[in-house]
mmCIF file of C-alpha atoms in Angstrom:
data_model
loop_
_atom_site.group_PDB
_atom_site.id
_atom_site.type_symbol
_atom_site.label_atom_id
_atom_site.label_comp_id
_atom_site.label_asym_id
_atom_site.label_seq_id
_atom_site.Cartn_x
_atom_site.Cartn_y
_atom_site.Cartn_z
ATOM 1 C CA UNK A 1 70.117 69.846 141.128
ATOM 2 C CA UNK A 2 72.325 72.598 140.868
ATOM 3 C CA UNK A 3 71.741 76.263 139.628
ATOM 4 C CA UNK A 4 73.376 77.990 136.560
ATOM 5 C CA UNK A 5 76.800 79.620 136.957
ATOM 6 C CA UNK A 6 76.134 83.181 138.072
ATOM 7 C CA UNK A 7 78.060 86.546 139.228
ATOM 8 C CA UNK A 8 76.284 89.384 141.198
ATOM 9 C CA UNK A 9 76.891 92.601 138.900
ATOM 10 C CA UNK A 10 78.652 94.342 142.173
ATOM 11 C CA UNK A 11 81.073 91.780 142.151
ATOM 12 C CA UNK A 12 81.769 91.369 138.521
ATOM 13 C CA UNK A 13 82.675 94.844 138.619
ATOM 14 C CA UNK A 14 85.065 94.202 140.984
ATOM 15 C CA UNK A 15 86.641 91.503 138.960
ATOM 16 C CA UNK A 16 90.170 92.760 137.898
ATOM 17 C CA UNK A 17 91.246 91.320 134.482
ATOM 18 C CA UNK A 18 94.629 89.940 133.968
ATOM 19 C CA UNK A 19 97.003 92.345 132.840
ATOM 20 C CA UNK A 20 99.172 89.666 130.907
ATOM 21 C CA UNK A 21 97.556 87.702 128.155
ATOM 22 C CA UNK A 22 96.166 84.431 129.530
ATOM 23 C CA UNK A 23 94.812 81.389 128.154
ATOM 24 C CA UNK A 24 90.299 81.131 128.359
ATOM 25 C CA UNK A 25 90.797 77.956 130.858
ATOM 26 C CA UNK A 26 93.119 80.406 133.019
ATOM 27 C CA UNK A 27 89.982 83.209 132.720
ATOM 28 C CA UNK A 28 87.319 80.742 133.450
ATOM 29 C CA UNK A 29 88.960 78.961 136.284
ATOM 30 C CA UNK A 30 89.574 82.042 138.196
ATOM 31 C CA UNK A 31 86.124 83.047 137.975
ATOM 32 C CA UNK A 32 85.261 79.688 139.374
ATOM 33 C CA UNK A 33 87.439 80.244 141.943
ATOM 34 C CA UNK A 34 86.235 83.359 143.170
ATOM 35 C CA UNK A 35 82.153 83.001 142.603
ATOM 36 C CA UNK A 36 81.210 79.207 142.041
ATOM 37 C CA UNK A 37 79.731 78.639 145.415
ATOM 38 C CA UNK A 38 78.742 75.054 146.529
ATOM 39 C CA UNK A 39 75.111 74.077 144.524
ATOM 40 C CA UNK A 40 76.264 75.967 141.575
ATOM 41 C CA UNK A 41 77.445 74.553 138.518
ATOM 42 C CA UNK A 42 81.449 75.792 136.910
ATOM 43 C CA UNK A 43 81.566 78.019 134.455
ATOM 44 C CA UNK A 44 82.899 75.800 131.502
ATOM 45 C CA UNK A 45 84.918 77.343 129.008
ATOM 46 C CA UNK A 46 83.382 76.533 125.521
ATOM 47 C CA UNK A 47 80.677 78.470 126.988
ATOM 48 C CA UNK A 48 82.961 81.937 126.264
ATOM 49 C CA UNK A 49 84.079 80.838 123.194
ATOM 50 C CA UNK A 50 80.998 79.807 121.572
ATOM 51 C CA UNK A 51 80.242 82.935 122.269
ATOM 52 C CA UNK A 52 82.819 84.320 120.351
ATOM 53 C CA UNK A 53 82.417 82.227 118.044
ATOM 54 C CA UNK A 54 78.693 83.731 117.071
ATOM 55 C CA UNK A 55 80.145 87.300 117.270
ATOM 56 C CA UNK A 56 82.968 86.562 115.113
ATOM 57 C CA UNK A 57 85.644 86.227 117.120
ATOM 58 C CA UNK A 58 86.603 82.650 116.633
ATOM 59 C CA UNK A 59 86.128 80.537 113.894
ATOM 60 C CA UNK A 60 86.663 77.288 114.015
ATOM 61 C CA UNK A 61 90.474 75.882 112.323
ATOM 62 C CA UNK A 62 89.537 72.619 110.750
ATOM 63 C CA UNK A 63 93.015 71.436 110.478
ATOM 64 C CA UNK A 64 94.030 72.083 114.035
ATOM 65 C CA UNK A 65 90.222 71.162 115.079
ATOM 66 C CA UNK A 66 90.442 74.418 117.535
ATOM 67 C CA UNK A 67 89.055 77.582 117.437
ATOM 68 C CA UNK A 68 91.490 80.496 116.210
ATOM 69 C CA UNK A 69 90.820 84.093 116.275
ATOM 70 C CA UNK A 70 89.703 86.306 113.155
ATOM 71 C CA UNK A 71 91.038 89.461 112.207
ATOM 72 C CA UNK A 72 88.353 90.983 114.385
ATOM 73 C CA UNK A 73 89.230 88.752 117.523
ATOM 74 C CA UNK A 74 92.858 89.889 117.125
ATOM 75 C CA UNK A 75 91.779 93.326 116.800
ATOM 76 C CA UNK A 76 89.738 92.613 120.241
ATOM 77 C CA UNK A 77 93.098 90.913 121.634
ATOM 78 C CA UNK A 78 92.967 87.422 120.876
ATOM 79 C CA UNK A 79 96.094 86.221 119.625
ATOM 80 C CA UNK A 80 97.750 82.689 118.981
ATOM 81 C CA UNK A 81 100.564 82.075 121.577
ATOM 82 C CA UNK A 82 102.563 78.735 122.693
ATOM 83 C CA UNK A 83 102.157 77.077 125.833
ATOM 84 C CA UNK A 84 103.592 73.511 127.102
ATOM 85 C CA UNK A 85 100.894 70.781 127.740
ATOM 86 C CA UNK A 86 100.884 68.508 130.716
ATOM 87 C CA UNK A 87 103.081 66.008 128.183
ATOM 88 C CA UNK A 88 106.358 68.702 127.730
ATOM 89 C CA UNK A 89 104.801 69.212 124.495
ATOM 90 C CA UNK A 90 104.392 72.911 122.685
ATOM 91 C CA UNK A 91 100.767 73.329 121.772
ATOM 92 C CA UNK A 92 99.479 76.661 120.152
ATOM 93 C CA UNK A 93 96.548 78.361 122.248
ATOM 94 C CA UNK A 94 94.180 81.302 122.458
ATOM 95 C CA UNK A 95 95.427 84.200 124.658
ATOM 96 C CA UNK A 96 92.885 87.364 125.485
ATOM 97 C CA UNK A 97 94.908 90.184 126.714
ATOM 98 C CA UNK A 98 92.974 92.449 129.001
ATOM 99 C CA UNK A 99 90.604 94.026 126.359
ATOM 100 C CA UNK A 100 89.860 90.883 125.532
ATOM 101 C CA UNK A 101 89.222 89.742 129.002
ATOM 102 C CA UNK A 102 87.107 92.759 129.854
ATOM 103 C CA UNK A 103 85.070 92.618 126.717
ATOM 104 C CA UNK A 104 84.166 89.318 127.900
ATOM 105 C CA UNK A 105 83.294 90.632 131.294
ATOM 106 C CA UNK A 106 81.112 93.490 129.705
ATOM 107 C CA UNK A 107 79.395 90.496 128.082
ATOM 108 C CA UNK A 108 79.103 88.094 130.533
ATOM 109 C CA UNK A 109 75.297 87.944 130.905
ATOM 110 C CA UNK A 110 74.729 87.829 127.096
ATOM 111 C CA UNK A 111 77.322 84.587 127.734
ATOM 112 C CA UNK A 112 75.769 82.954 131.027
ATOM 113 C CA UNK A 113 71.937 82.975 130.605
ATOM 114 C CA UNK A 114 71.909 81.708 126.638
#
């Protein structure tokens, strides 16, 4: 069985955010990248934005069926940009500038062991 998605605190602080604003699945699969060793499970991404979405961060759009930010996640750094999906096709998605990414970092236990 594997064990939970963890980070050592010495090594989360050494974690550099993104300085340009990046999409969650960018965020999370970096992290996974650099700590999810073998017998651990990934960090998935609704895990962040659940999250968020108990803080008030997110809410969830019920015409696009995603989570958008709320005044108080754009005031964190959560805004709505345009990306291209695997299709060609624009999609709208969440991008956390690097408040955003470091508030998540600051948070990150409150995140992983819920």
């Amino acid at each position: 069985m594997k064990k939970k998605f963890y980070i050592y605190q010495e090594d989360l602080i050494k974690y550099q955010v993104a300085y340009e604003a990046i999409g969650i699945s960018q965020f999370v699969e970096a992290l996974n990248d650099m700590f999810c060793v073998n017998g651990m499970k990934k960090l998935r991404t609704n895990q962040i934005t659940d999250f968020l979405l108990k803080q008030g961060y997110l809410y969830f759009d019920e015409d696009e069926e995603r989570k958008r930010p709320t005044l108080k996640g754009k005031m964190l750094g959560i805004q709505i940009g345009q990306t291209k999906d695997e299709n060609g096709k624009t999609i709208r998605v969440n991008l956390y500038n690097a408040r955003a990414q470091q508030y998540i970092l600051d948070r990150f236990y409150d995140i992983i062991l819920k």
